[in-house]
Tab-separated table of N, CA, C and O and ligand atoms in Angstrom:
chain	number	residue	atom	x	y	z
A	1	MET	N	0.878	-1.218	0.000
A	1	MET	CA	0.000	0.000	0.000
A	1	MET	C	0.892	1.237	0.000
A	1	MET	O	1.536	1.556	0.983
A	2	GLU	N	0.833	1.919	-1.137
A	2	GLU	CA	1.674	3.104	-1.349
A	2	GLU	C	1.407	4.201	-0.313
A	2	GLU	O	2.292	4.972	0.037
A	3	TYR	N	0.162	4.273	0.170
A	3	TYR	CA	-0.244	5.385	1.017
A	3	TYR	C	-0.418	4.992	2.484
A	3	TYR	O	-1.141	5.639	3.218
A	4	ARG	N	0.243	3.899	2.910
A	4	ARG	CA	0.143	3.501	4.315
A	4	ARG	C	0.540	4.664	5.242
A	4	ARG	O	-0.068	4.877	6.294
A	5	TRP	N	1.549	5.408	4.826
A	5	TRP	CA	2.029	6.523	5.649
A	5	TRP	C	0.946	7.592	5.818
A	5	TRP	O	0.856	8.247	6.854
A	6	LEU	N	0.094	7.765	4.783
A	6	LEU	CA	-0.970	8.768	4.869
A	6	LEU	C	-2.068	8.286	5.830
A	6	LEU	O	-2.637	9.085	6.584
A	7	ILE	N	-2.320	6.971	5.819
A	7	ILE	CA	-3.268	6.402	6.790
A	7	ILE	C	-2.747	6.636	8.207
A	7	ILE	O	-3.510	6.973	9.119
A	8	ASP	N	-1.450	6.482	8.404
A	8	ASP	CA	-0.861	6.709	9.730
A	8	ASP	C	-1.112	8.142	10.204
A	8	ASP	O	-1.396	8.381	11.380
A	9	HIS	N	-1.015	9.102	9.276
A	9	HIS	CA	-1.344	10.495	9.626
A	9	HIS	C	-2.818	10.611	10.024
A	9	HIS	O	-3.153	11.331	10.975
A	10	ALA	N	-3.680	9.934	9.282
A	10	ALA	CA	-5.119	10.002	9.585
A	10	ALA	C	-5.414	9.408	10.963
A	10	ALA	O	-6.257	9.926	11.707
A	11	VAL	N	-4.715	8.339	11.305
A	11	VAL	CA	-4.895	7.738	12.639
A	11	VAL	C	-4.496	8.745	13.720
A	11	VAL	O	-5.196	8.897	14.731
A	12	LYS	N	-3.409	9.465	13.493
A	12	LYS	CA	-2.989	10.491	14.468
A	12	LYS	C	-4.033	11.593	14.570
A	12	LYS	O	-4.301	12.125	15.652
A	13	ALA	N	-4.642	11.939	13.431
A	13	ALA	CA	-5.655	13.005	13.429
A	13	ALA	C	-6.873	12.621	14.269
A	13	ALA	O	-7.555	13.494	14.816
A	14	MET	N	-7.144	11.330	14.389
A	14	MET	CA	-8.275	10.876	15.216
A	14	MET	C	-8.147	11.361	16.661
A	14	MET	O	-9.156	11.576	17.339
A	15	ASP	N	-6.904	11.529	17.119
A	15	ASP	CA	-6.680	11.960	18.511
A	15	ASP	C	-7.299	13.326	18.800
A	15	ASP	O	-7.612	13.636	19.947
A	16	GLN	N	-7.412	14.146	17.768
A	16	GLN	CA	-7.930	15.509	17.959
A	16	GLN	C	-9.445	15.571	17.828
A	16	GLN	O	-10.034	16.641	17.998
A	17	ALA	N	-10.084	14.451	17.474
A	17	ALA	CA	-11.536	14.480	17.260
A	17	ALA	C	-12.240	15.037	18.495
A	17	ALA	O	-11.916	14.676	19.640
A	18	TYR	N	-13.193	15.916	18.232
A	18	TYR	CA	-14.045	16.446	19.299
A	18	TYR	C	-15.415	15.805	19.088
A	18	TYR	O	-16.201	16.250	18.253
A	19	ALA	N	-15.623	14.701	19.770
A	19	ALA	CA	-16.816	13.894	19.522
A	19	ALA	C	-17.472	13.452	20.821
A	19	ALA	O	-17.662	12.256	21.072
A	20	PRO	N	-17.828	14.432	21.715
A	20	PRO	CA	-18.393	14.049	23.014
A	20	PRO	C	-19.797	13.473	22.904
A	20	PRO	O	-20.274	12.842	23.848
A	21	TYR	N	-20.483	13.692	21.782
A	21	TYR	CA	-21.878	13.243	21.658
A	21	TYR	C	-21.969	11.846	21.067
A	21	TYR	O	-22.720	11.005	21.550
A	22	SER	N	-21.186	11.591	20.010
A	22	SER	CA	-21.232	10.262	19.384
A	22	SER	C	-20.148	9.333	19.915
A	22	SER	O	-20.253	8.111	19.777
A	23	ASN	N	-19.083	9.926	20.464
A	23	ASN	CA	-17.890	9.145	20.832
A	23	ASN	C	-17.331	8.374	19.640
A	23	ASN	O	-16.666	7.351	19.815
A	24	PHE	N	-17.619	8.837	18.450
A	24	PHE	CA	-17.149	8.197	17.213
A	24	PHE	C	-16.082	9.105	16.601
A	24	PHE	O	-16.389	10.158	16.053
A	25	LYS	N	-14.831	8.685	16.738
A	25	LYS	CA	-13.726	9.533	16.292
A	25	LYS	C	-13.313	9.175	14.873
A	25	LYS	O	-13.144	7.991	14.557
A	26	VAL	N	-13.149	10.201	14.056
A	26	VAL	CA	-12.733	10.009	12.663
A	26	VAL	C	-11.522	10.897	12.403
A	26	VAL	O	-11.449	12.031	12.883
A	27	GLY	N	-10.572	10.361	11.642
A	27	GLY	CA	-9.390	11.135	11.250
A	27	GLY	C	-9.240	11.132	9.742
A	27	GLY	O	-9.586	10.145	9.072
A	28	ALA	N	-8.728	12.228	9.210
A	28	ALA	CA	-8.468	12.320	7.773
A	28	ALA	C	-7.109	12.960	7.565
A	28	ALA	O	-6.660	13.797	8.370
A	29	ALA	N	-6.443	12.546	6.508
A	29	ALA	CA	-5.174	13.171	6.117
A	29	ALA	C	-5.234	13.379	4.609
A	29	ALA	O	-5.414	12.424	3.851
A	30	LEU	N	-5.120	14.635	4.207
A	30	LEU	CA	-5.298	15.047	2.811
A	30	LEU	C	-3.945	15.483	2.256
A	30	LEU	O	-3.304	16.378	2.809
A	31	LEU	N	-3.531	14.832	1.176
A	31	LEU	CA	-2.237	15.139	0.564
A	31	LEU	C	-2.446	16.095	-0.604
A	31	LEU	O	-3.073	15.745	-1.618
A	32	GLY	N	-1.933	17.308	-0.448
A	32	GLY	CA	-2.069	18.310	-1.493
A	32	GLY	C	-1.131	18.051	-2.659
A	32	GLY	O	-0.146	17.305	-2.544
A	33	ALA	N	-1.425	18.702	-3.776
A	33	ALA	CA	-0.543	18.600	-4.941
A	33	ALA	C	0.860	19.080	-4.589
A	33	ALA	O	1.853	18.612	-5.153
A	34	SER	N	0.943	19.991	-3.644
A	34	SER	CA	2.233	20.548	-3.213
A	34	SER	C	3.060	19.562	-2.396
A	34	SER	O	4.250	19.793	-2.171
A	35	GLY	N	2.411	18.510	-1.905
A	35	GLY	CA	3.077	17.568	-1.005
A	35	GLY	C	2.762	17.815	0.449
A	35	GLY	O	3.114	17.008	1.317
A	36	LYS	N	2.082	18.926	0.721
A	36	LYS	CA	1.726	19.229	2.114
A	36	LYS	C	0.555	18.336	2.563
A	36	LYS	O	-0.333	18.032	1.768
A	37	VAL	N	0.574	17.924	3.818
A	37	VAL	CA	-0.492	17.093	4.381
A	37	VAL	C	-1.349	17.946	5.316
A	37	VAL	O	-0.819	18.644	6.194
A	38	TYR	N	-2.655	17.867	5.120
A	38	TYR	CA	-3.613	18.585	5.966
A	38	TYR	C	-4.389	17.554	6.771
A	38	TYR	O	-5.017	16.659	6.196
A	39	LEU	N	-4.341	17.684	8.082
A	39	LEU	CA	-5.061	16.747	8.942
A	39	LEU	C	-6.458	17.270	9.238
A	39	LEU	O	-6.670	18.490	9.318
A	40	GLY	N	-7.391	16.362	9.414
A	40	GLY	CA	-8.745	16.753	9.795
A	40	GLY	C	-9.334	15.757	10.768
A	40	GLY	O	-8.996	14.570	10.747
A	41	CYS	N	-10.208	16.248	11.639
A	41	CYS	CA	-10.943	15.380	12.566
A	41	CYS	C	-12.394	15.843	12.578
A	41	CYS	O	-12.695	16.952	12.122
A	42	ASN	N	-13.277	15.004	13.095
A	42	ASN	CA	-14.650	15.457	13.239
A	42	ASN	C	-14.764	16.374	14.452
A	42	ASN	O	-14.087	16.182	15.479
A	43	ILE	N	-15.598	17.402	14.297
A	43	ILE	CA	-15.793	18.419	15.335
A	43	ILE	C	-17.294	18.552	15.556
A	43	ILE	O	-18.002	19.093	14.703
A	44	GLU	N	-17.759	18.002	16.688
A	44	GLU	CA	-19.202	17.959	16.929
A	44	GLU	C	-19.679	19.213	17.650
A	44	GLU	O	-18.884	20.067	18.066
A	45	ASN	N	-20.998	19.308	17.756
A	45	ASN	CA	-21.610	20.488	18.352
A	45	ASN	C	-22.856	20.060	19.114
A	45	ASN	O	-23.569	19.142	18.671
A	46	ALA	N	-23.128	20.745	20.227
A	46	ALA	CA	-24.301	20.413	21.049
A	46	ALA	C	-25.586	20.511	20.239
A	46	ALA	O	-26.564	19.814	20.532
A	47	ALA	N	-25.594	21.358	19.223
A	47	ALA	CA	-26.781	21.490	18.363
A	47	ALA	C	-26.760	20.485	17.210
A	47	ALA	O	-27.605	20.559	16.318
A	48	TYR	N	-25.808	19.578	17.243
A	48	TYR	CA	-25.682	18.462	16.288
A	48	TYR	C	-25.421	18.879	14.836
A	48	TYR	O	-24.429	18.488	14.255
A	49	SER	N	-26.326	19.639	14.223
A	49	SER	CA	-26.177	19.866	12.770
A	49	SER	C	-24.947	20.690	12.401
A	49	SER	O	-24.466	20.544	11.265
A	50	PRO	N	-24.397	21.537	13.274
A	50	PRO	CA	-23.158	22.223	12.889
A	50	PRO	C	-21.925	21.307	12.861
A	50	PRO	O	-20.838	21.741	12.488
A	51	THR	N	-22.093	20.074	13.234
A	51	THR	CA	-20.957	19.129	13.245
A	51	THR	C	-20.243	19.095	11.904
A	51	THR	O	-20.873	19.079	10.849
A	52	ASN	N	-18.922	19.089	11.975
A	52	ASN	CA	-18.114	18.985	10.753
A	52	ASN	C	-17.365	17.653	10.753
A	52	ASN	O	-16.712	17.311	11.729
A	53	CYS	N	-17.468	16.938	9.649
A	53	CYS	CA	-16.777	15.647	9.536
A	53	CYS	C	-15.272	15.854	9.328
A	53	CYS	O	-14.824	16.919	8.874
A	54	ALA	N	-14.525	14.813	9.592
A	54	ALA	CA	-13.064	14.853	9.454
A	54	ALA	C	-12.633	15.208	8.030
A	54	ALA	O	-11.695	15.999	7.836
A	55	GLU	N	-13.314	14.631	7.055
A	55	GLU	CA	-12.945	14.863	5.657
A	55	GLU	C	-13.087	16.338	5.298
A	55	GLU	O	-12.222	16.937	4.656
A	56	ARG	N	-14.235	16.920	5.693
A	56	ARG	CA	-14.458	18.334	5.376
A	56	ARG	C	-13.507	19.235	6.142
A	56	ARG	O	-13.052	20.250	5.621
A	57	THR	N	-13.192	18.879	7.373
A	57	THR	CA	-12.219	19.689	8.117
A	57	THR	C	-10.905	19.749	7.350
A	57	THR	O	-10.307	20.824	7.191
A	58	ALA	N	-10.458	18.610	6.855
A	58	ALA	CA	-9.177	18.570	6.122
A	58	ALA	C	-9.257	19.382	4.823
A	58	ALA	O	-8.354	20.166	4.516
A	59	VAL	N	-10.346	19.206	4.080
A	59	VAL	CA	-10.475	19.938	2.811
A	59	VAL	C	-10.554	21.442	3.070
A	59	VAL	O	-9.881	22.239	2.392
A	60	PHE	N	-11.326	21.835	4.059
A	60	PHE	CA	-11.494	23.265	4.317
A	60	PHE	C	-10.188	23.877	4.837
A	60	PHE	O	-9.876	25.028	4.523
A	61	LYS	N	-9.440	23.122	5.609
A	61	LYS	CA	-8.136	23.638	6.042
A	61	LYS	C	-7.246	23.886	4.829
A	61	LYS	O	-6.592	24.932	4.717
A	62	ALA	N	-7.215	22.929	3.912
A	62	ALA	CA	-6.337	23.061	2.733
A	62	ALA	C	-6.757	24.245	1.871
A	62	ALA	O	-5.920	25.091	1.499
A	63	VAL	N	-8.047	24.311	1.571
A	63	VAL	CA	-8.520	25.379	0.682
A	63	VAL	C	-8.301	26.742	1.332
A	63	VAL	O	-7.887	27.696	0.665
A	64	SER	N	-8.504	26.810	2.629
A	64	SER	CA	-8.308	28.095	3.324
A	64	SER	C	-6.851	28.504	3.372
A	64	SER	O	-6.534	29.667	3.621
A	65	GLU	N	-5.967	27.550	3.116
A	65	GLU	CA	-4.535	27.863	3.057
A	65	GLU	C	-4.045	27.961	1.620
A	65	GLU	O	-2.836	28.024	1.367
A	66	GLY	N	-4.977	27.946	0.675
A	66	GLY	CA	-4.616	28.220	-0.718
A	66	GLY	C	-4.374	27.003	-1.584
A	66	GLY	O	-3.975	27.137	-2.737
A	67	GLU	N	-4.603	25.815	-1.046
A	67	GLU	CA	-4.370	24.596	-1.832
A	67	GLU	C	-5.710	24.007	-2.262
A	67	GLU	O	-6.561	23.682	-1.432
A	68	THR	N	-5.889	23.852	-3.588
A	68	THR	CA	-7.175	23.345	-4.101
A	68	THR	C	-7.001	22.110	-4.990
A	68	THR	O	-7.989	21.592	-5.517
A	69	SER	N	-5.756	21.663	-5.181
A	69	SER	CA	-5.500	20.441	-5.964
A	69	SER	C	-4.878	19.398	-5.051
A	69	SER	O	-4.004	19.725	-4.232
A	70	PHE	N	-5.296	18.156	-5.243
A	70	PHE	CA	-4.917	17.121	-4.291
A	70	PHE	C	-4.465	15.837	-4.965
A	70	PHE	O	-4.830	15.559	-6.110
A	71	GLN	N	-3.659	15.073	-4.209
A	71	GLN	CA	-3.192	13.764	-4.691
A	71	GLN	C	-3.990	12.611	-4.085
A	71	GLN	O	-4.283	11.633	-4.775
A	72	ALA	N	-4.294	12.740	-2.788
A	72	ALA	CA	-4.915	11.610	-2.091
A	72	ALA	C	-5.492	12.083	-0.761
A	72	ALA	O	-5.090	13.110	-0.211
A	73	ILE	N	-6.462	11.303	-0.266
A	73	ILE	CA	-6.970	11.512	1.099
A	73	ILE	C	-7.101	10.142	1.753
A	73	ILE	O	-7.513	9.170	1.099
A	74	ALA	N	-6.723	10.055	3.005
A	74	ALA	CA	-6.939	8.849	3.804
A	74	ALA	C	-7.929	9.198	4.908
A	74	ALA	O	-7.835	10.263	5.530
A	75	VAL	N	-8.896	8.305	5.121
A	75	VAL	CA	-9.911	8.499	6.164
A	75	VAL	C	-9.948	7.231	7.005
A	75	VAL	O	-9.952	6.118	6.444
A	76	VAL	N	-9.984	7.394	8.319
A	76	VAL	CA	-9.946	6.218	9.180
A	76	VAL	C	-10.833	6.404	10.409
A	76	VAL	O	-11.022	7.525	10.892
A	77	ALA	N	-11.411	5.308	10.852
A	77	ALA	CA	-12.191	5.287	12.093
A	77	ALA	C	-12.109	3.876	12.663
A	77	ALA	O	-11.663	2.935	11.990
A	78	ASP	N	-12.557	3.741	13.902
A	78	ASP	CA	-12.522	2.435	14.562
A	78	ASP	C	-13.801	1.675	14.233
A	78	ASP	O	-14.648	1.421	15.099
A	79	THR	N	-13.956	1.330	12.974
A	79	THR	CA	-15.160	0.674	12.475
A	79	THR	C	-14.852	-0.791	12.140
A	79	THR	O	-13.694	-1.151	11.917
A	80	ALA	N	-15.902	-1.598	12.046
A	80	ALA	CA	-15.705	-3.012	11.708
A	80	ALA	C	-15.250	-3.150	10.253
A	80	ALA	O	-14.299	-3.876	9.954
A	81	ALA	N	-15.947	-2.447	9.365
A	81	ALA	CA	-15.502	-2.351	7.970
A	81	ALA	C	-14.835	-0.993	7.808
A	81	ALA	O	-14.820	-0.194	8.751
A	82	VAL	N	-14.296	-0.711	6.651
A	82	VAL	CA	-13.660	0.598	6.470
A	82	VAL	C	-14.712	1.700	6.595
A	82	VAL	O	-15.887	1.492	6.298
A	83	ILE	N	-14.280	2.874	7.032
A	83	ILE	CA	-15.174	4.029	7.141
A	83	ILE	C	-15.682	4.412	5.748
A	83	ILE	O	-14.961	4.258	4.754
A	84	THR	N	-16.906	4.902	5.693
A	84	THR	CA	-17.445	5.347	4.408
A	84	THR	C	-17.967	6.769	4.561
A	84	THR	O	-18.736	7.057	5.491
A	85	PRO	N	-17.497	7.689	3.742
A	85	PRO	CA	-17.821	9.114	3.928
A	85	PRO	C	-19.312	9.412	3.741
A	85	PRO	O	-19.979	8.790	2.914
A	86	CYS	N	-19.801	10.384	4.488
A	86	CYS	CA	-21.209	10.776	4.380
A	86	CYS	C	-21.445	11.515	3.065
A	86	CYS	O	-20.509	11.923	2.360
A	87	GLY	N	-22.704	11.705	2.750
A	87	GLY	CA	-23.063	12.344	1.481
A	87	GLY	C	-22.566	13.769	1.364
A	87	GLY	O	-22.161	14.211	0.278
A	88	VAL	N	-22.602	14.510	2.475
A	88	VAL	CA	-22.140	15.906	2.420
A	88	VAL	C	-20.643	15.953	2.099
A	88	VAL	O	-20.194	16.759	1.281
A	89	CYS	N	-19.871	15.068	2.729
A	89	CYS	CA	-18.428	15.033	2.454
A	89	CYS	C	-18.157	14.610	1.010
A	89	CYS	O	-17.234	15.108	0.372
A	90	ARG	N	-18.966	13.696	0.479
A	90	ARG	CA	-18.785	13.293	-0.926
A	90	ARG	C	-19.005	14.492	-1.843
A	90	ARG	O	-18.281	14.691	-2.817
A	91	GLN	N	-20.009	15.299	-1.524
A	91	GLN	CA	-20.277	16.480	-2.351
A	91	GLN	C	-19.121	17.478	-2.262
A	91	GLN	O	-18.710	18.059	-3.273
A	92	VAL	N	-18.583	17.659	-1.074
A	92	VAL	CA	-17.443	18.582	-0.909
A	92	VAL	C	-16.217	18.040	-1.637
A	92	VAL	O	-15.499	18.776	-2.319
A	93	MET	N	-15.980	16.727	-1.542
A	93	MET	CA	-14.843	16.149	-2.264
A	93	MET	C	-15.032	16.307	-3.769
A	93	MET	O	-14.076	16.576	-4.503
A	94	ALA	N	-16.289	16.185	-4.243
A	94	ALA	CA	-16.559	16.301	-5.685
A	94	ALA	C	-16.231	17.700	-6.206
A	94	ALA	O	-15.934	17.882	-7.392
A	95	GLU	N	-16.274	18.679	-5.321
A	95	GLU	CA	-15.938	20.053	-5.724
A	95	GLU	C	-14.454	20.191	-6.078
A	95	GLU	O	-14.095	20.941	-6.982
A	96	PHE	N	-13.618	19.431	-5.370
A	96	PHE	CA	-12.174	19.623	-5.500
A	96	PHE	C	-11.425	18.416	-6.062
A	96	PHE	O	-10.260	18.554	-6.441
A	97	PHE	N	-12.045	17.252	-6.073
A	97	PHE	CA	-11.331	16.038	-6.500
A	97	PHE	C	-11.757	15.646	-7.908
A	97	PHE	O	-12.948	15.662	-8.233
A	98	ASP	N	-10.760	15.227	-8.715
A	98	ASP	CA	-11.100	14.475	-9.922
A	98	ASP	C	-10.730	13.018	-9.643
A	98	ASP	O	-10.317	12.682	-8.523
A	99	ASP	N	-10.857	12.169	-10.654
A	99	ASP	CA	-10.641	10.745	-10.390
A	99	ASP	C	-9.173	10.361	-10.260
A	99	ASP	O	-8.856	9.189	-10.013
A	100	GLN	N	-8.278	11.342	-10.416
A	100	GLN	CA	-6.860	11.080	-10.151
A	100	GLN	C	-6.579	11.074	-8.654
A	100	GLN	O	-5.527	10.585	-8.213
A	101	VAL	N	-7.462	11.678	-7.878
A	101	VAL	CA	-7.252	11.734	-6.421
A	101	VAL	C	-7.594	10.362	-5.829
A	101	VAL	O	-8.713	9.858	-6.002
A	102	VAL	N	-6.643	9.781	-5.143
A	102	VAL	CA	-6.845	8.460	-4.537
A	102	VAL	C	-7.549	8.647	-3.190
A	102	VAL	O	-7.044	9.346	-2.312
A	103	ILE	N	-8.714	8.044	-3.065
A	103	ILE	CA	-9.464	8.115	-1.808
A	103	ILE	C	-9.277	6.786	-1.086
A	103	ILE	O	-9.686	5.726	-1.585
A	104	ILE	N	-8.622	6.855	0.077
A	104	ILE	CA	-8.270	5.652	0.829
A	104	ILE	C	-9.148	5.592	2.075
A	104	ILE	O	-9.128	6.499	2.908
A	105	LEU	N	-9.926	4.543	2.164
A	105	LEU	CA	-10.834	4.351	3.294
A	105	LEU	C	-10.290	3.198	4.125
A	105	LEU	O	-9.979	2.123	3.572
A	106	ALA	N	-10.174	3.428	5.429
A	106	ALA	CA	-9.488	2.433	6.262
A	106	ALA	C	-10.164	2.316	7.621
A	106	ALA	O	-11.039	3.112	7.984
A	107	ASN	N	-9.764	1.296	8.360
A	107	ASN	CA	-10.160	1.208	9.766
A	107	ASN	C	-8.911	0.888	10.593
A	107	ASN	O	-7.797	0.820	10.054
A	108	LEU	N	-9.117	0.722	11.890
A	108	LEU	CA	-7.963	0.503	12.776
A	108	LEU	C	-7.532	-0.955	12.801
A	108	LEU	O	-6.596	-1.309	13.503
A	109	HIS	N	-8.239	-1.797	12.033
A	109	HIS	CA	-7.921	-3.230	12.032
A	109	HIS	C	-7.155	-3.644	10.792
A	109	HIS	O	-7.077	-4.845	10.483
A	110	GLY	N	-6.658	-2.644	10.052
A	110	GLY	CA	-5.813	-2.949	8.898
A	110	GLY	C	-6.547	-3.102	7.585
A	110	GLY	O	-5.929	-3.402	6.569
A	111	GLN	N	-7.875	-2.922	7.616
A	111	GLN	CA	-8.608	-2.995	6.341
A	111	GLN	C	-8.475	-1.672	5.600
A	111	GLN	O	-8.583	-0.590	6.206
A	112	VAL	N	-8.258	-1.763	4.298
A	112	VAL	CA	-8.032	-0.580	3.464
A	112	VAL	C	-8.721	-0.791	2.125
A	112	VAL	O	-8.634	-1.880	1.543
A	113	GLU	N	-9.397	0.248	1.655
A	113	GLU	CA	-9.964	0.227	0.302
A	113	GLU	C	-9.600	1.514	-0.400
A	113	GLU	O	-9.575	2.579	0.227
A	114	GLU	N	-9.327	1.403	-1.686
A	114	GLU	CA	-9.064	2.593	-2.489
A	114	GLU	C	-10.244	2.818	-3.413
A	114	GLU	O	-10.762	1.876	-4.025
A	115	THR	N	-10.666	4.081	-3.536
A	115	THR	CA	-11.772	4.391	-4.427
A	115	THR	C	-11.551	5.767	-5.044
A	115	THR	O	-10.491	6.379	-4.880
A	116	THR	N	-12.556	6.220	-5.779
A	116	THR	CA	-12.472	7.530	-6.444
A	116	THR	C	-13.779	8.272	-6.213
A	116	THR	O	-14.800	7.673	-5.848
A	117	ILE	N	-13.759	9.551	-6.481
A	117	ILE	CA	-14.960	10.350	-6.235
A	117	ILE	C	-16.095	9.950	-7.169
A	117	ILE	O	-17.256	9.951	-6.763
A	118	SER	N	-15.801	9.555	-8.405
A	118	SER	CA	-16.924	9.198	-9.292
A	118	SER	C	-17.574	7.883	-8.877
A	118	SER	O	-18.743	7.642	-9.174
A	119	LYS	N	-16.817	7.060	-8.157
A	119	LYS	CA	-17.437	5.844	-7.619
A	119	LYS	C	-18.268	6.177	-6.375
A	119	LYS	O	-19.332	5.596	-6.157
A	120	LEU	N	-17.755	7.103	-5.548
A	120	LEU	CA	-18.470	7.448	-4.310
A	120	LEU	C	-19.700	8.309	-4.581
A	120	LEU	O	-20.678	8.258	-3.834
A	121	LEU	N	-19.615	9.130	-5.626
A	121	LEU	CA	-20.740	10.039	-5.916
A	121	LEU	C	-20.934	10.165	-7.423
A	121	LEU	O	-20.618	11.194	-8.028
A	122	PRO	N	-21.477	9.107	-8.033
A	122	PRO	CA	-21.699	9.173	-9.481
A	122	PRO	C	-22.713	10.257	-9.827
A	122	PRO	O	-23.670	10.473	-9.079
A	123	GLY	N	-22.468	10.935	-10.919
A	123	GLY	CA	-23.417	11.963	-11.371
A	123	GLY	C	-23.451	13.185	-10.493
A	123	GLY	O	-24.460	13.885	-10.417
A	124	ALA	N	-22.334	13.478	-9.810
A	124	ALA	CA	-22.302	14.603	-8.867
A	124	ALA	C	-22.666	15.923	-9.540
A	124	ALA	O	-22.324	16.164	-10.702
A	125	PHE	N	-23.332	16.769	-8.799
A	125	PHE	CA	-23.583	18.146	-9.233
A	125	PHE	C	-22.300	18.934	-8.977
A	125	PHE	O	-21.848	19.047	-7.846
A	126	THR	N	-21.722	19.472	-10.035
A	126	THR	CA	-20.455	20.199	-9.899
A	126	THR	C	-20.502	21.470	-10.724
A	126	THR	O	-21.512	21.764	-11.382
A	127	GLY	N	-19.389	22.186	-10.724
A	127	GLY	CA	-19.274	23.405	-11.512
A	127	GLY	C	-19.487	23.163	-12.996
A	127	GLY	O	-19.797	24.090	-13.742
A	128	ASP	N	-19.319	21.930	-13.450
A	128	ASP	CA	-19.580	21.600	-14.857
A	128	ASP	C	-20.995	22.011	-15.254
A	128	ASP	O	-21.246	22.404	-16.390
A	129	SER	N	-21.902	21.904	-14.286
A	129	SER	CA	-23.305	22.233	-14.580
A	129	SER	C	-23.476	23.709	-14.897
A	129	SER	O	-24.467	24.108	-15.496
A	130	TYR	N	-22.544	24.539	-14.467
A	130	TYR	CA	-22.569	25.969	-14.779
A	130	TYR	C	-21.794	26.274	-16.053
A	130	TYR	O	-21.618	27.421	-16.418
A	131	GLY	N	-21.250	25.214	-16.658
A	131	GLY	CA	-20.399	25.410	-17.822
A	131	GLY	C	-19.011	25.890	-17.449
A	131	GLY	O	-18.281	26.426	-18.287
A	132	LEU	N	-18.615	25.662	-16.191
A	132	LEU	CA	-17.269	26.080	-15.750
A	132	LEU	C	-16.218	25.068	-16.186
A	132	LEU	O	-16.496	23.906	-16.333
B	1	LIG	N1	-18.118	11.403	10.636
B	1	LIG	C1	-16.968	11.794	10.013
B	1	LIG	O1	-16.233	12.645	10.546
B	1	LIG	N2	-16.656	11.255	8.822
B	1	LIG	C2	-17.347	10.239	8.233
B	1	LIG	O2	-16.941	9.753	7.184
B	1	LIG	C3	-18.575	9.726	8.853
B	1	LIG	C4	-19.060	10.472	10.048
B	1	LIG	C5	-18.420	11.930	11.979
B	1	LIG	C6	-19.538	12.911	12.096
B	1	LIG	C7	-19.913	12.749	13.549
B	1	LIG	O3	-19.071	13.533	14.366
B	1	LIG	C8	-19.626	11.290	13.846
B	1	LIG	O4	-18.757	10.845	12.823
B	1	LIG	C9	-20.846	10.409	13.900
B	1	LIG	O5	-21.597	10.553	12.754
């Protein structure tokens, strides 16, 4: 697995998860085109809906620092099967990822799957719809 090291970063990112309501910690590590790694964790809220997933935290950190092109993302949680991103995160990834971006889904038991955004969100609504 070429990106085992990126999964290791995602596991470290789980430590920062703020998840007092679900106790479900998720970590993400996003590799920018520049080579920089952006870590993300889930950040929950007492009002529930403002909760931000680990994947979106990582993407928003990168974009806010000026990086909008990516090589890969690793996402990990302590799940029986590999973690699977929610629909909102798939839509956010579709904004910035093409199918060259390797999406690595993993768990703490060594299971790993590689996928792409068009597999996770076929027919995504994107800027293409505006003719961009
Ligand atoms: N969560 C993520 O951070 N990423 C996922 O891929 C799935 C769900 C978070 C949101 C919430 O804090 C907790 O996991 C339970 O849904």
